C-alpha atoms as one frame of an Amber mdcrd trajectory, in Angstrom:
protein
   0.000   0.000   0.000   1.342   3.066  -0.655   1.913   5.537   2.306   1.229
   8.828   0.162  -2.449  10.126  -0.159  -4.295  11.509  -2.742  -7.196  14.375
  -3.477 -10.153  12.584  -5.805 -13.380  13.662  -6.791 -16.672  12.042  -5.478
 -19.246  12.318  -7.904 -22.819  12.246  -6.894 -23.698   9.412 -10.193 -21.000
   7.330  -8.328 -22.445   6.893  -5.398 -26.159   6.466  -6.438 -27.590   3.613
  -7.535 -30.861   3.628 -10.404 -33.981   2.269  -9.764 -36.998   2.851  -7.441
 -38.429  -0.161  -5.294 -41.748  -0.676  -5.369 -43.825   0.113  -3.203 -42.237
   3.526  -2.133 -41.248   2.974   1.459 -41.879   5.580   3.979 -38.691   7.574
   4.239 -39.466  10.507   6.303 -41.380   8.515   8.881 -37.768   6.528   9.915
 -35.359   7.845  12.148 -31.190   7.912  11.510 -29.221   6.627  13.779 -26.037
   5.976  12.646 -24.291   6.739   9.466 -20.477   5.904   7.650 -18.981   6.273
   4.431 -15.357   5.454   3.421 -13.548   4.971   0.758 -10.114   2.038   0.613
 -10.689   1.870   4.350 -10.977   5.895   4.641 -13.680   7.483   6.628 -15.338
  10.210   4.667 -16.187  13.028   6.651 -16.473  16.075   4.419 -19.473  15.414
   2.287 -21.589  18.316   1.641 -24.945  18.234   3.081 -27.270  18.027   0.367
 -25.000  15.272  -1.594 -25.132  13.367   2.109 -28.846  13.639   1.715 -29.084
  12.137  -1.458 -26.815   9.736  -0.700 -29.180   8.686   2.242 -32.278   8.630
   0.612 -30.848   6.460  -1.996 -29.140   3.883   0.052 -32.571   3.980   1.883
 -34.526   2.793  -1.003 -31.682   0.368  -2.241 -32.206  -1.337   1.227 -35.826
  -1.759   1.038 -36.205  -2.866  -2.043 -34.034  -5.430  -1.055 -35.464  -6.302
   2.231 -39.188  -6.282   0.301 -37.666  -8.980  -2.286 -35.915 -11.227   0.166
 -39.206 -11.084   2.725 -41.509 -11.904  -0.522 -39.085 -14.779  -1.165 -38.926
 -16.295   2.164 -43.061 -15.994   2.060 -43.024 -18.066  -0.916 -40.603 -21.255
   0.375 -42.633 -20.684   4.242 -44.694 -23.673   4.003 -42.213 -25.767   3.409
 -40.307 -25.498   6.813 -41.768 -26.105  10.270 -43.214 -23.184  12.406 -40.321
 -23.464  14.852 -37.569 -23.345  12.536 -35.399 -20.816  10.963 -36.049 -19.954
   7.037 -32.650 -20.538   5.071 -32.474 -19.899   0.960 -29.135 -19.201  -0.722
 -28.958 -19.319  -4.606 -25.869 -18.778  -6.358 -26.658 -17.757 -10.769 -23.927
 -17.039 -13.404 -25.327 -15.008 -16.669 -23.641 -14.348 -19.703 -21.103 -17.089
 -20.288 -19.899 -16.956 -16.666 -18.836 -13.508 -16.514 -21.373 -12.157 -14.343
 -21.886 -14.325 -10.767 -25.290 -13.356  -8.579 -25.653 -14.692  -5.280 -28.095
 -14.757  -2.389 -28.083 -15.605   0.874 -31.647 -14.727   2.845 -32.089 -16.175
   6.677 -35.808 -15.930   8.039 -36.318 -15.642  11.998 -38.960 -15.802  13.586
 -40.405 -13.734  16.986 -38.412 -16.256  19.155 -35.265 -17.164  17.505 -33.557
 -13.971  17.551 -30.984 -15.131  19.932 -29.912 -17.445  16.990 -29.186 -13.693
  14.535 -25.557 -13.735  14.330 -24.198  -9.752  13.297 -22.912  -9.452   9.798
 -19.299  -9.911   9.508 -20.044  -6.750   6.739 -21.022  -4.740   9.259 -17.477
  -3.147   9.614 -17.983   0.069  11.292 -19.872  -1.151  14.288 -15.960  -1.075
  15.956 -15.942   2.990  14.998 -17.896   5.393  16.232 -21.511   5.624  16.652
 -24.049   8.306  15.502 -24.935  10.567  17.643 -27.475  13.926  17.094 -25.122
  16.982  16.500 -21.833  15.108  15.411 -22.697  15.593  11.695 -19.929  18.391
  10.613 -22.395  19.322   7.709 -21.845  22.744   6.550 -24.272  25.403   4.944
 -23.393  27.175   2.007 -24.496  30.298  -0.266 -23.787  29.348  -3.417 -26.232
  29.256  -6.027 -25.581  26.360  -7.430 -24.620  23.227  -5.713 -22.239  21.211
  -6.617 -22.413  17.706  -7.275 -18.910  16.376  -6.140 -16.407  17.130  -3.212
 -12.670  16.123  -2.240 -11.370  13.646   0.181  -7.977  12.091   1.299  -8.183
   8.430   0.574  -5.328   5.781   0.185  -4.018   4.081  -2.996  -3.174   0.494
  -3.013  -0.409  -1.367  -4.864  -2.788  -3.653  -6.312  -5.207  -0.924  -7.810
  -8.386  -2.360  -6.127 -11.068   0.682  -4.866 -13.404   0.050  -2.673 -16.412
   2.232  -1.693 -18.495   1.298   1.572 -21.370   3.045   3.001 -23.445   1.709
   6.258 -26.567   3.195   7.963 -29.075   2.261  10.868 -32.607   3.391  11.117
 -35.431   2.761  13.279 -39.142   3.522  12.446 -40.129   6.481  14.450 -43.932
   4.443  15.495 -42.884   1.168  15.733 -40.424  -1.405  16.552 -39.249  -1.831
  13.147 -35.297  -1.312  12.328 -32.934  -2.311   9.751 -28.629  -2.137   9.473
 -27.212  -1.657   5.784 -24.038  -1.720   4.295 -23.285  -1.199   0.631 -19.859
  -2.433  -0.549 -18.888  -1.356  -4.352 -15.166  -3.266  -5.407 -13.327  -2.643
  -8.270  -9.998  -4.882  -8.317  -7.383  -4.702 -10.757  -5.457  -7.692 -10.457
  -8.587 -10.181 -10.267 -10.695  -7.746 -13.489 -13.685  -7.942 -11.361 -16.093
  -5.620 -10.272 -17.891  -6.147  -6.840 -21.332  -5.022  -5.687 -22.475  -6.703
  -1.767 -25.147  -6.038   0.482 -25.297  -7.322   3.914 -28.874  -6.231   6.022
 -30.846  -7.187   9.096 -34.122  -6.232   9.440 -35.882  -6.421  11.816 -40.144
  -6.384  11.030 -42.714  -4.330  13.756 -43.819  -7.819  14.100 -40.305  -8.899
  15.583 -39.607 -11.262  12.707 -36.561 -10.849  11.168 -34.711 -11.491   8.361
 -30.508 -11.416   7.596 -29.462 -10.602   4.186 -26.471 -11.099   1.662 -26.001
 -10.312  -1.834 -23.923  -9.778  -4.170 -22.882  -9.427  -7.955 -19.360 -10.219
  -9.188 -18.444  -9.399 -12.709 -15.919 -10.055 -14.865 -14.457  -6.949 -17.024
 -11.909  -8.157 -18.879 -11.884  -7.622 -23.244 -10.604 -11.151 -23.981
């Protein structure tokens, strides 16, 4: 790894992902309590507030359109598992001539098993700091026009390989509902692959809950 440091540009397309999940979940009506972004194993402090905004909302949808597939899944296989049991379904697809790997990885729990919920190992920044009301170093500004990118120190590694993680807890201001995220996107150099993981748990106002992991590896390479 290299010991110098760098300044690179954070674009707001980089960071946000397409696609709206249907239904539209309720984003106002959750609360934030926690919140971290880093790039190559560099926290990210520095991100202007309405790009942090947008960069919240859309992680927010990304997980629960997610969580609303892998719940509809698990309903589907139900019957087939006793009432006292955990839910497990894992499915692993390759697409186009191998170059493209989906995965899945969905665990179902029910009101009394969640002693048996074991944390994501993706969950990284559960050993950092936590969120707390009035830590945010958001700034206000006057210009006109916003901007749609920012600088930030991050590290370069020998290998080439970027990674961008982002991870966020909310809780449901009426009920008991709450779900962790974390949003890994890899690009390595050596390997030609491209990397995009999601790790969740979720926890229902009904006290179900569910663990997820996904992820898409693809190949990039011409020949």
């Amino acid at each position: 790894m290299f010991a110098t440091k760098i300044i690179l540009f954070f674009y707001l397309n980089f960071v946000i992902l397409q696609g709206i999940p249907q239904p539209e979940p309720p984003y106002e009506d959750f609360i934030l309590q926690y919140e971290y972004y880093s790039m190559n194993n560099v926290e990210i402090f520095n991100i202007p507030t309405h790009i942090k905004e947008q960069i919240r909302h859309r992680l927010f949808l990304n997980a629960f359109k997610a969580i609303y597939v892998a719940r509809q899944q698990i309903e589907d296989i139900a019957s087939h598992y006793p009432a006292n049991e955990p839910i497990y379904f894992a499915d692993q697809t390759s697409m186009f001539e191998n170059s493209t790997t989906i995965a899945f990885d969905f665990r179902f729990y029910r009101q009394n098993q969640s002693n048996l919920v074991v944390d994501h190992d993706n969950h990284k920044p559960f050993i950092n700091k936590y969120y707390e009301e009035g830590e945010d170093d958001e700034e206000n500004s006057d210009e006109e026009e916003e901007e749609d990118h920012f600088n930030n120190n991050v590290k370069l590694y020998e290998d080439g390989r970027i990674e961008s993680f982002y991870f966020m807890k909310w809780q449901y201001r009426n009920t008991t509902q709450k779900f962790s995220y974390s949003e890994l996107h890899g690009y390595y150099q050596d390997t030609l692959k491209l990397i995009f993981e999601q790790a969740i748990t979720h926890r229902a106002s009904d006290w179900t809950i569910i663990w997820i992991l996904q992820s898409r590896i693809q190949n990039y390479n011409i020949n």
